[in-house]
């Protein structure tokens, strides 16, 4: 029976892998279109969008190395609204992943039994962390694919190609250095302890040169057109050293336990694979490279200071290769994989993560986020600023300084900043809307009170410009042209005149930006009422909600 299964998988290998890829793509698209976006995905879209407006290191300083952003840029530039553009990039990521999975299996089948590759692919694809995070609007997955294919070409001793690919991994994200360090350690260890020949040394040098030269060209090119080579190097290497080397978020180490608890077989087999490779390291080049590479890479990942759930999409593809080597060894020793072993993989490695996680994932929804973005899209003009601390409306301007991206460090800094200074910074660009979320609610009390005084809820989490007018005021400054609704009358005889015209509660009036005469015996609000905004609003989400509800701990 086992031999028949092995023969079937060998004969129908390409079809089986294609089916696995299609199943992945279908599930991933369900997740992509249904799961709420994580905060970093909006920031990621903003980072990509900047590449349509200027040249990195000359016109702006990118957060990461730039290759991944350029790969995602065409999808973001497709016509459509803000939410549609987000979905375009996530769909592109799903397509890239699907193609990469297929060709990774094809390449790996050159070294290992096809049945081993099939079952290893199943374990990778159905790892819950991979399914839930691989379609994210981030560059980590692209970084991982370049790193993985670099390893596969290293196993085939195609060192120039392997070196070029690992440099592309680094030029997608600085985290690609982990793949380079793992490969460099493996090649050096193999040369030092196993095969100190001229040919092996030349292989190592080829790999190093092929990895270093593109990175040097990157620094040189952007140094010439940008600030300087030193400026580029500082941005790539030194600017994020606090994030890379310090434990800003100590609690994130828990996510190692989260991913292992949800996918025990995958990580258990990865550890077993490393042990087996160590015990078989005298078997040859592939075994030496894999055990040193795997040990160094996993060690670096465990050391990594910010292992958020999306980080593990970089770990899982390397685990896939290690597990394939383990299954290959087992099949080679026994003639084929045993029925109990295959059953365990299918039940514990595939069915269990799906049974455990899919109902949880499908119970979540991004309707509130989508509604928020669509309403904001309708309300905002091309150059109208918005404030949310997350850059949800990545196509629009945001208040300068720290208010564009309010992570934990910037929120701490904000609490130490004089409120008057913060208000002045916000009002330099004066947002038309505020999208209410946990970061806005984390403002210092006086600043949050100012926000509530200036903005009133329009729909859901969208708060729109709505200045408060106190009783007895004689002049009011209006920031935006448009139709306003007089609301929230409080106290007095409720007589209100604006520019000599008497208005009643709920009445609409058009006001130009600028100062207007007012005669009021009551306190009231003037809420900006953009034309047709209700057409973009979904009544299911008219109430304010937590649009970022446990993004990593659900």
Coordinates of C-alpha atoms in Angstrom, one line a residue:
X1 CA 0.0 0.0 0.0
X2 CA 2.7 2.4 1.0
X3 CA 4.7 1.7 -2.2
X4 CA 1.6 2.3 -4.3
X5 CA 1.1 5.7 -2.6
X6 CA 4.8 6.5 -3.1
X7 CA 4.6 5.5 -6.8
X8 CA 1.4 7.5 -7.3
X9 CA 3.0 10.6 -5.8
X10 CA 6.0 10.1 -7.9
X11 CA 4.0 9.7 -11.2
X12 CA 1.5 12.5 -10.5
X13 CA 3.9 14.8 -8.6
X14 CA 3.3 18.0 -10.6
X15 CA -0.5 17.5 -10.5
X16 CA -0.5 16.8 -6.8
X17 CA 1.6 19.9 -6.0
X18 CA -0.6 21.9 -8.3
X19 CA -3.7 20.8 -6.4
X20 CA -2.0 21.7 -3.1
X21 CA -1.2 25.2 -4.5
X22 CA -4.8 25.7 -5.7
X23 CA -6.2 24.7 -2.3
X24 CA -3.7 27.1 -0.7
X25 CA -4.7 29.9 -3.1
X26 CA -8.5 29.4 -2.4
X27 CA -8.1 29.3 1.4
X28 CA -5.7 32.3 1.3
X29 CA -8.1 34.4 -0.8
X30 CA -10.9 33.6 1.7
X31 CA -8.6 34.8 4.4
X32 CA -7.3 37.8 2.5
X33 CA -10.8 39.1 1.7
X34 CA -12.3 38.3 5.1
X35 CA -9.7 38.9 7.8
X36 CA -9.2 42.4 9.3
X37 CA -6.0 44.0 8.3
X38 CA -3.3 44.5 10.8
X39 CA -2.1 48.0 11.5
X40 CA 1.3 47.4 9.8
X41 CA -0.5 46.6 6.5
X42 CA -1.8 50.1 6.2
X43 CA 1.6 51.4 7.0
X44 CA 3.0 49.0 4.4
X45 CA 0.6 50.4 1.8
X46 CA 1.7 53.9 2.6
X47 CA 5.4 52.9 2.3
X48 CA 4.7 51.3 -1.2
X49 CA 2.7 54.4 -2.3
X50 CA 5.6 56.7 -1.6
X51 CA 7.6 55.0 -4.4
X52 CA 5.1 56.3 -7.0
X53 CA 5.9 59.9 -5.8
X54 CA 9.6 60.0 -5.7
X55 CA 13.0 58.3 -5.6
X56 CA 14.1 56.7 -2.3
X57 CA 17.0 58.2 -0.4
X58 CA 16.6 61.4 -2.5
X59 CA 13.0 62.4 -2.0
X60 CA 12.3 60.3 1.1
X61 CA 13.9 57.8 3.4
X62 CA 12.4 54.3 3.1
X63 CA 11.9 52.2 6.2
X64 CA 13.4 49.1 4.6
X65 CA 15.5 48.2 1.6
X66 CA 13.3 48.9 -1.4
X67 CA 13.0 45.8 -3.7
X68 CA 9.8 44.5 -2.1
X69 CA 8.1 47.8 -2.3
X70 CA 8.8 48.0 -6.0
X71 CA 7.4 44.5 -6.5
X72 CA 4.2 45.5 -4.7
X73 CA 3.9 48.9 -6.4
X74 CA 2.2 47.9 -9.7
X75 CA -0.7 46.2 -7.8
X76 CA -1.2 49.3 -5.6
X77 CA -1.3 51.5 -8.7
X78 CA -4.2 49.7 -10.2
X79 CA -7.4 51.9 -10.5
X80 CA -9.8 51.7 -7.6
X81 CA -10.5 53.1 -4.1
X82 CA -8.3 52.8 -1.1
X83 CA -9.8 49.4 0.1
X84 CA -9.6 47.9 -3.4
X85 CA -5.9 48.9 -3.7
X86 CA -5.2 47.1 -0.4
X87 CA -6.9 44.0 -1.7
X88 CA -5.0 44.2 -5.0
X89 CA -1.6 44.0 -3.2
X90 CA -2.8 41.2 -0.9
X91 CA -4.0 39.3 -3.9
X92 CA -0.7 39.8 -5.6
X93 CA 1.0 38.4 -2.6
X94 CA -1.2 35.3 -2.7
X95 CA -0.3 34.8 -6.4
X96 CA 3.4 35.2 -5.7
X97 CA 3.1 32.7 -2.8
X98 CA 1.2 30.2 -4.9
X99 CA 3.8 30.2 -7.7
X100 CA 6.7 30.2 -5.2
X101 CA 5.3 27.1 -3.4
X102 CA 5.0 25.2 -6.7
X103 CA 8.5 25.9 -7.9
X104 CA 10.0 25.4 -4.5
X105 CA 8.5 21.9 -4.5
X106 CA 9.8 21.3 -8.0
X107 CA 13.3 22.4 -7.1
X108 CA 13.3 20.4 -3.8
X109 CA 12.2 17.3 -5.6
X110 CA 15.6 17.3 -7.4
X111 CA 17.2 16.4 -4.0
X112 CA 14.6 14.5 -2.1
X113 CA 11.9 12.0 -2.8
X114 CA 8.8 13.4 -4.3
X115 CA 6.6 11.9 -1.7
X116 CA 8.7 13.5 1.0
X117 CA 8.3 16.9 -0.7
X118 CA 4.5 16.5 -1.1
X119 CA 4.0 15.8 2.6
X120 CA 6.5 18.5 3.6
X121 CA 4.6 21.0 1.4
X122 CA 1.3 20.0 3.0
X123 CA 2.7 20.7 6.4
X124 CA 4.0 24.1 5.3
X125 CA 0.9 25.2 3.5
X126 CA -1.5 24.2 6.3
X127 CA 0.5 25.6 9.1
X128 CA -2.0 28.0 10.6
X129 CA 0.5 30.9 10.9
X130 CA 1.4 30.5 7.3
X131 CA -2.2 30.6 6.1
X132 CA -3.1 33.5 8.3
X133 CA 0.0 35.7 7.7
X134 CA 1.4 34.8 4.2
X135 CA -1.0 37.1 2.4
X136 CA -0.2 40.1 4.5
X137 CA 0.6 43.5 2.9
X138 CA 4.2 43.3 4.0
X139 CA 7.5 42.4 2.4
X140 CA 8.5 39.5 4.8
X141 CA 7.1 36.8 2.5
X142 CA 9.0 38.1 -0.5
X143 CA 12.1 38.2 1.7
X144 CA 11.5 34.6 2.7
X145 CA 11.0 33.3 -0.9
X146 CA 14.3 34.9 -2.1
X147 CA 16.0 33.3 1.0
X148 CA 14.4 29.9 0.4
X149 CA 15.4 29.7 -3.3
X150 CA 18.9 30.9 -2.3
X151 CA 19.1 27.8 -0.1
X152 CA 17.8 25.5 -2.8
X153 CA 20.4 26.7 -5.3
X154 CA 23.1 26.4 -2.6
X155 CA 22.1 22.7 -2.2
X156 CA 22.7 22.4 -6.0
X157 CA 26.1 24.2 -5.7
X158 CA 24.9 26.9 -8.0
X159 CA 26.7 29.5 -5.9
X160 CA 26.4 32.6 -8.1
X161 CA 22.6 32.2 -8.4
X162 CA 22.4 31.4 -4.7
X163 CA 24.4 34.5 -3.8
X164 CA 22.4 36.7 -6.0
X165 CA 19.1 35.5 -4.5
X166 CA 20.3 36.0 -0.9
X167 CA 21.3 39.6 -1.9
X168 CA 17.8 40.1 -3.3
X169 CA 16.4 38.8 0.0
X170 CA 18.4 41.5 1.9
X171 CA 17.4 44.1 -0.6
X172 CA 13.8 43.3 0.1
X173 CA 14.2 43.6 3.9
X174 CA 17.2 43.8 6.2
X175 CA 15.9 40.6 7.8
X176 CA 17.3 38.8 4.7
X177 CA 20.7 39.0 6.5
X178 CA 19.6 35.9 8.5
X179 CA 19.6 33.8 5.3
X180 CA 23.0 35.2 4.3
X181 CA 24.5 34.5 7.8
X182 CA 23.1 31.0 7.8
X183 CA 24.4 30.2 4.4
X184 CA 27.8 31.7 5.0
X185 CA 28.1 29.8 8.2
X186 CA 27.1 26.5 6.5
X187 CA 29.5 26.9 3.6
X188 CA 32.4 28.0 5.8
X189 CA 31.8 25.1 8.3
X190 CA 31.6 22.6 5.4
X191 CA 34.9 23.9 4.0
X192 CA 36.7 24.0 7.4
X193 CA 35.6 20.7 8.8
X194 CA 34.7 18.5 5.8
X195 CA 36.2 19.5 2.4
X196 CA 39.1 21.9 2.5
X197 CA 39.6 21.7 -1.2
X198 CA 40.3 24.6 -3.7
X199 CA 37.0 23.9 -5.4
X200 CA 35.0 24.2 -2.2
X201 CA 36.8 27.4 -1.3
X202 CA 36.1 28.9 -4.8
X203 CA 32.4 28.0 -4.3
X204 CA 32.4 29.9 -1.0
X205 CA 34.0 32.9 -2.6
X206 CA 31.6 32.9 -5.6
X207 CA 28.7 32.9 -3.2
X208 CA 30.1 35.7 -1.1
X209 CA 30.9 37.9 -4.1
X210 CA 27.5 37.2 -5.8
X211 CA 25.8 38.3 -2.5
X212 CA 28.0 41.3 -1.8
X213 CA 28.3 42.9 -5.2
X214 CA 24.5 43.6 -5.7
X215 CA 24.3 45.1 -2.2
X216 CA 27.4 47.3 -3.0
X217 CA 25.7 48.4 -6.3
X218 CA 22.6 49.3 -4.3
X219 CA 24.5 51.4 -1.9
X220 CA 26.5 53.0 -4.7
X221 CA 23.5 53.7 -7.0
X222 CA 21.2 55.2 -4.4
X223 CA 24.2 57.0 -2.8
X224 CA 24.9 58.8 -6.1
X225 CA 21.3 59.9 -6.8
X226 CA 20.4 60.3 -3.1
X227 CA 22.2 61.9 -0.2
X228 CA 25.4 59.9 -0.1
X229 CA 26.6 56.3 0.1
X230 CA 27.1 56.8 3.8
X231 CA 23.6 58.2 4.2
X232 CA 22.2 55.1 2.5
X233 CA 24.2 52.8 4.6
X234 CA 23.2 54.6 7.8
X235 CA 19.5 54.3 6.8
X236 CA 19.8 50.6 5.9
X237 CA 22.0 49.5 8.8
X238 CA 22.0 52.0 11.6
X239 CA 18.6 53.7 11.5
X240 CA 16.7 50.7 12.8
X241 CA 19.3 49.4 15.2
X242 CA 17.0 50.1 18.2
X243 CA 14.3 47.9 16.7
X244 CA 16.7 45.2 15.6
X245 CA 18.8 45.0 18.8
X246 CA 16.7 46.1 21.7
X247 CA 13.6 44.5 23.2
X248 CA 11.1 47.2 22.8
X249 CA 8.2 44.7 23.0
X250 CA 9.2 42.1 25.5
X251 CA 5.8 40.4 25.4
X252 CA 6.2 39.4 21.7
X253 CA 8.3 36.4 22.6
X254 CA 4.9 34.8 23.5
X255 CA 4.2 34.4 19.8
X256 CA 6.8 31.7 19.6
X257 CA 4.6 29.7 22.0
X258 CA 1.5 30.7 20.1
X259 CA 2.7 29.3 16.7
X260 CA 4.2 26.2 18.3
X261 CA 1.0 25.4 20.2
X262 CA -1.1 25.8 17.1
X263 CA 1.2 23.8 14.9
X264 CA 3.1 21.3 17.1
X265 CA 3.8 18.7 14.5
X266 CA 5.4 21.2 12.1
X267 CA 7.8 22.5 14.7
X268 CA 8.4 19.1 16.2
X269 CA 9.4 17.6 12.9
X270 CA 11.6 20.7 12.2
X271 CA 13.5 20.0 15.4
X272 CA 13.7 16.3 14.6
X273 CA 15.0 17.1 11.2
X274 CA 17.9 19.2 12.7
X275 CA 18.7 16.3 15.1
X276 CA 18.7 13.8 12.2
X277 CA 20.8 16.0 10.0
X278 CA 23.4 16.4 12.8
X279 CA 23.6 12.7 13.3
X280 CA 23.9 12.1 9.5
X281 CA 26.2 15.1 8.8
X282 CA 29.0 12.9 7.5
X283 CA 26.6 11.8 4.7
X284 CA 27.7 14.6 2.3
X285 CA 27.3 18.2 1.2
X286 CA 23.5 18.4 1.5
X287 CA 23.4 17.1 5.0
X288 CA 26.3 19.3 6.2
X289 CA 24.8 22.4 4.6
X290 CA 21.3 21.8 5.9
X291 CA 22.2 21.0 9.5
X292 CA 24.5 24.0 9.9
X293 CA 22.2 26.3 7.9
X294 CA 19.1 25.1 9.9
X295 CA 20.8 25.4 13.3
X296 CA 22.2 28.9 12.6
X297 CA 19.0 30.2 11.0
X298 CA 16.7 28.9 13.7
X299 CA 19.1 30.3 16.4
X300 CA 18.9 33.7 14.8
X301 CA 15.2 33.5 14.6
X302 CA 14.9 32.6 18.2
X303 CA 17.2 35.5 19.1
X304 CA 15.2 37.9 16.9
X305 CA 13.9 40.8 19.0
X306 CA 10.5 41.3 17.5
X307 CA 8.9 37.9 16.6
X308 CA 5.4 39.2 15.8
X309 CA 3.2 36.5 14.2
X310 CA 4.0 37.7 10.7
X311 CA 7.7 37.1 11.3
X312 CA 7.2 33.3 11.2
X313 CA 6.5 33.3 7.5
X314 CA 10.2 33.7 7.2
X315 CA 10.8 30.7 9.5
X316 CA 8.3 28.3 8.0
X317 CA 9.8 27.8 4.4
X318 CA 13.1 26.8 5.9
X319 CA 11.3 24.4 8.2
X320 CA 9.7 23.0 5.0
X321 CA 13.1 22.1 3.6
X322 CA 14.3 20.6 6.8
X323 CA 11.1 18.5 7.1
X324 CA 11.5 17.3 3.5
X325 CA 15.0 16.1 4.3
X326 CA 13.7 14.2 7.4
X327 CA 10.9 12.6 5.4
X328 CA 13.3 11.7 2.6
X329 CA 15.6 10.0 5.1
X330 CA 12.8 8.0 6.7
X331 CA 11.4 6.9 3.3
X332 CA 14.9 6.0 2.1
X333 CA 15.6 3.8 5.1
X334 CA 12.1 2.1 5.1
X335 CA 11.5 2.0 1.4
X336 CA 8.6 4.5 1.7
X337 CA 6.8 6.5 4.4
X338 CA 4.7 4.3 6.6
X339 CA 0.9 4.5 6.7
X340 CA 0.8 5.6 10.4
X341 CA 3.4 8.3 9.6
X342 CA 1.4 9.7 6.7
X343 CA -1.8 9.5 8.8
X344 CA -0.2 11.5 11.6
X345 CA 0.9 14.2 9.1
X346 CA -2.5 14.4 7.5
X347 CA -4.4 14.4 10.9
X348 CA -2.1 16.4 13.2
X349 CA -0.2 18.5 10.6
X350 CA -3.1 19.3 8.2
X351 CA -6.5 18.6 9.7
X352 CA -5.7 19.7 13.3
X353 CA -4.5 23.3 12.4
X354 CA -7.5 23.7 10.1
X355 CA -10.0 22.4 12.6
X356 CA -8.4 24.5 15.4
X357 CA -8.1 27.8 13.5
X358 CA -10.4 28.0 10.5
X359 CA -13.6 28.5 12.5
X360 CA -11.8 31.3 14.5
X361 CA -10.6 33.0 11.3
X362 CA -13.9 32.8 9.5
X363 CA -15.7 34.2 12.6
X364 CA -13.7 37.4 12.2
X365 CA -14.5 40.0 9.6
X366 CA -13.1 43.1 8.1
X367 CA -16.5 44.7 7.4
X368 CA -16.0 47.5 9.9
X369 CA -12.6 48.3 8.5
X370 CA -13.8 48.3 5.0
X371 CA -16.8 50.5 5.9
X372 CA -14.5 52.9 7.7
X373 CA -12.1 53.2 4.7
X374 CA -15.0 53.5 2.2
X375 CA -16.7 56.3 4.1
X376 CA -13.4 58.1 4.6
X377 CA -12.6 57.7 0.9
X378 CA -15.8 59.4 0.0
X379 CA -15.4 62.2 2.5
X380 CA -11.8 63.1 1.7
X381 CA -10.6 65.0 -1.3
X382 CA -7.3 64.1 -2.9
X383 CA -5.3 66.4 -0.6
X384 CA -7.5 66.4 2.5
X385 CA -5.5 65.3 5.6
X386 CA -6.8 62.6 7.9
X387 CA -5.6 61.5 11.4
X388 CA -5.6 58.0 12.8
X389 CA -2.0 57.3 13.8
X390 CA -1.9 54.2 11.5
X391 CA -2.1 55.8 8.0
X392 CA -5.3 53.9 7.1
X393 CA -5.9 56.4 4.3
X394 CA -2.5 56.0 2.8
X395 CA -3.4 58.1 -0.3
X396 CA -4.0 61.2 1.8
X397 CA -1.7 63.5 3.8
X398 CA -1.4 63.1 7.5
X399 CA -0.3 65.5 10.3
X400 CA 3.5 65.8 10.4
X401 CA 5.9 64.5 12.9
X402 CA 5.0 61.6 15.1
X403 CA 1.3 61.7 14.2
X404 CA 1.5 59.7 11.0
X405 CA 2.5 56.5 12.7
X406 CA 1.9 56.3 16.4
X407 CA 3.6 53.2 17.6
X408 CA 4.3 52.5 21.3
X409 CA 7.5 54.6 21.4
X410 CA 5.8 57.6 19.8
X411 CA 2.8 57.4 22.0
X412 CA 5.2 57.4 25.0
X413 CA 6.9 60.5 23.5
X414 CA 3.6 62.1 22.9
X415 CA 2.7 61.9 26.6
X416 CA 5.8 63.8 27.5
X417 CA 5.1 66.6 24.9
X418 CA 3.3 69.7 25.9
X419 CA -0.3 69.5 24.7
X420 CA -0.2 72.9 23.1
X421 CA 2.8 71.8 21.0
X422 CA 0.9 68.7 19.8
X423 CA -2.2 70.7 19.0
X424 CA -0.2 73.1 17.0
X425 CA 1.5 70.3 15.0
X426 CA -1.9 68.7 14.2
X427 CA -3.4 72.0 13.2
X428 CA -0.6 72.8 10.8
X429 CA -2.3 70.4 8.3
X430 CA -5.7 70.3 10.1
X431 CA -7.2 66.9 9.4
X432 CA -10.7 66.8 7.8
X433 CA -11.5 63.5 9.6
X434 CA -10.2 61.5 12.5
X435 CA -10.6 57.7 12.4
X436 CA -11.2 56.7 16.0
X437 CA -9.1 53.7 17.1
X438 CA -7.1 52.6 20.1
X439 CA -4.1 54.8 19.3
X440 CA -6.3 58.0 19.2
X441 CA -7.9 57.0 22.5
X442 CA -4.4 56.6 23.9
X443 CA -3.7 60.4 23.5
X444 CA -3.0 62.4 26.6
X445 CA -6.4 63.4 28.2
X446 CA -6.1 67.1 27.2
X447 CA -5.2 66.3 23.6
X448 CA -8.0 63.7 23.3
X449 CA -10.5 66.2 24.7
X450 CA -9.4 68.7 22.1
X451 CA -10.0 66.1 19.4
X452 CA -13.5 65.4 20.7
X453 CA -14.2 69.1 20.8
X454 CA -13.2 69.5 17.2
X455 CA -14.6 66.3 15.6
X456 CA -18.0 64.6 15.8
X457 CA -18.9 61.1 14.8
X458 CA -20.2 60.9 11.3
X459 CA -20.6 57.2 10.9
X460 CA -18.9 54.2 12.6
X461 CA -15.4 55.2 13.5
X462 CA -15.2 58.2 11.2
X463 CA -15.3 61.5 13.1
X464 CA -15.5 64.6 10.9
X465 CA -14.6 68.2 11.4
X466 CA -17.3 69.7 13.6
X467 CA -16.2 72.8 15.5
X468 CA -17.8 73.5 18.9
X469 CA -19.3 77.0 19.2
X470 CA -19.8 78.3 22.6
X471 CA -22.7 80.5 23.7
X472 CA -21.9 84.2 23.2
X473 CA -19.2 83.8 20.7
X474 CA -19.3 86.4 17.9
X475 CA -16.9 84.9 15.4
X476 CA -16.2 81.4 14.2
X477 CA -13.4 80.2 12.0
X478 CA -14.4 77.5 9.5
X479 CA -11.6 75.3 8.1
X480 CA -13.3 73.7 5.1
X481 CA -15.8 74.8 2.4
X482 CA -18.9 72.7 2.5
X483 CA -22.4 72.0 3.8
X484 CA -22.7 72.0 7.6
X485 CA -25.4 70.7 9.8
X486 CA -26.2 72.5 13.1
X487 CA -26.4 69.9 15.8
X488 CA -26.1 69.3 19.6
X489 CA -27.8 72.6 20.7
X490 CA -27.4 72.9 24.5
X491 CA -29.0 75.5 26.8
X492 CA -30.4 79.0 26.3
X493 CA -33.3 79.9 24.1
X494 CA -31.8 78.1 21.1
X495 CA -31.6 81.2 18.9
X496 CA -28.6 80.9 16.5
X497 CA -27.7 83.2 13.7
X498 CA -24.7 82.7 11.4
X499 CA -23.9 85.6 9.0
X500 CA -27.2 87.1 10.0
X501 CA -29.2 84.0 9.0
X502 CA -31.2 82.3 11.7
X503 CA -30.7 78.5 11.8
X504 CA -32.4 75.7 13.7
X505 CA -31.1 72.4 15.1
X506 CA -30.6 69.9 12.3
X507 CA -30.7 72.6 9.6
X508 CA -28.1 72.5 6.7
X509 CA -26.2 75.5 5.6
X510 CA -23.3 76.1 3.2
X511 CA -20.2 77.8 4.6
X512 CA -17.0 78.9 2.9
X513 CA -13.7 78.4 4.7
X514 CA -12.8 81.4 6.8
X515 CA -14.4 83.5 9.5
X516 CA -18.1 83.9 9.9
X517 CA -20.2 86.1 12.2
X518 CA -22.3 84.3 14.8
X519 CA -24.9 85.2 17.3
X520 CA -25.8 82.3 19.5
X521 CA -27.4 81.9 22.9
X522 CA -26.6 78.2 23.0
X523 CA -23.6 75.9 22.7
X524 CA -23.7 74.0 19.5
X525 CA -21.8 72.1 16.8
X526 CA -21.4 72.6 13.1
X527 CA -20.8 69.2 11.6
X528 CA -19.5 69.0 8.1
X529 CA -21.9 67.0 5.9
X530 CA -20.2 65.8 2.7
X531 CA -22.7 65.2 -0.1
X532 CA -23.7 61.6 -0.7
X533 CA -21.6 60.1 2.2
X534 CA -24.5 57.8 3.2
X535 CA -24.2 56.1 -0.2
X536 CA -20.7 54.9 0.8
X537 CA -21.7 53.9 4.4
X538 CA -22.9 50.4 5.4
X539 CA -25.7 50.7 8.0
X540 CA -24.5 47.5 9.6
X541 CA -21.5 49.4 10.9
X542 CA -23.0 52.6 11.9
X543 CA -21.9 52.2 15.5
X544 CA -18.3 52.8 16.6
X545 CA -16.3 49.5 17.0
X546 CA -12.9 48.2 17.7
X547 CA -11.5 48.1 14.2
X548 CA -8.2 46.5 15.4
X549 CA -9.5 43.8 17.7
X550 CA -6.7 41.5 19.0
X551 CA -4.9 41.5 15.6
X552 CA -2.2 39.1 16.9
X553 CA -3.9 37.2 19.7
X554 CA -7.2 36.0 18.2

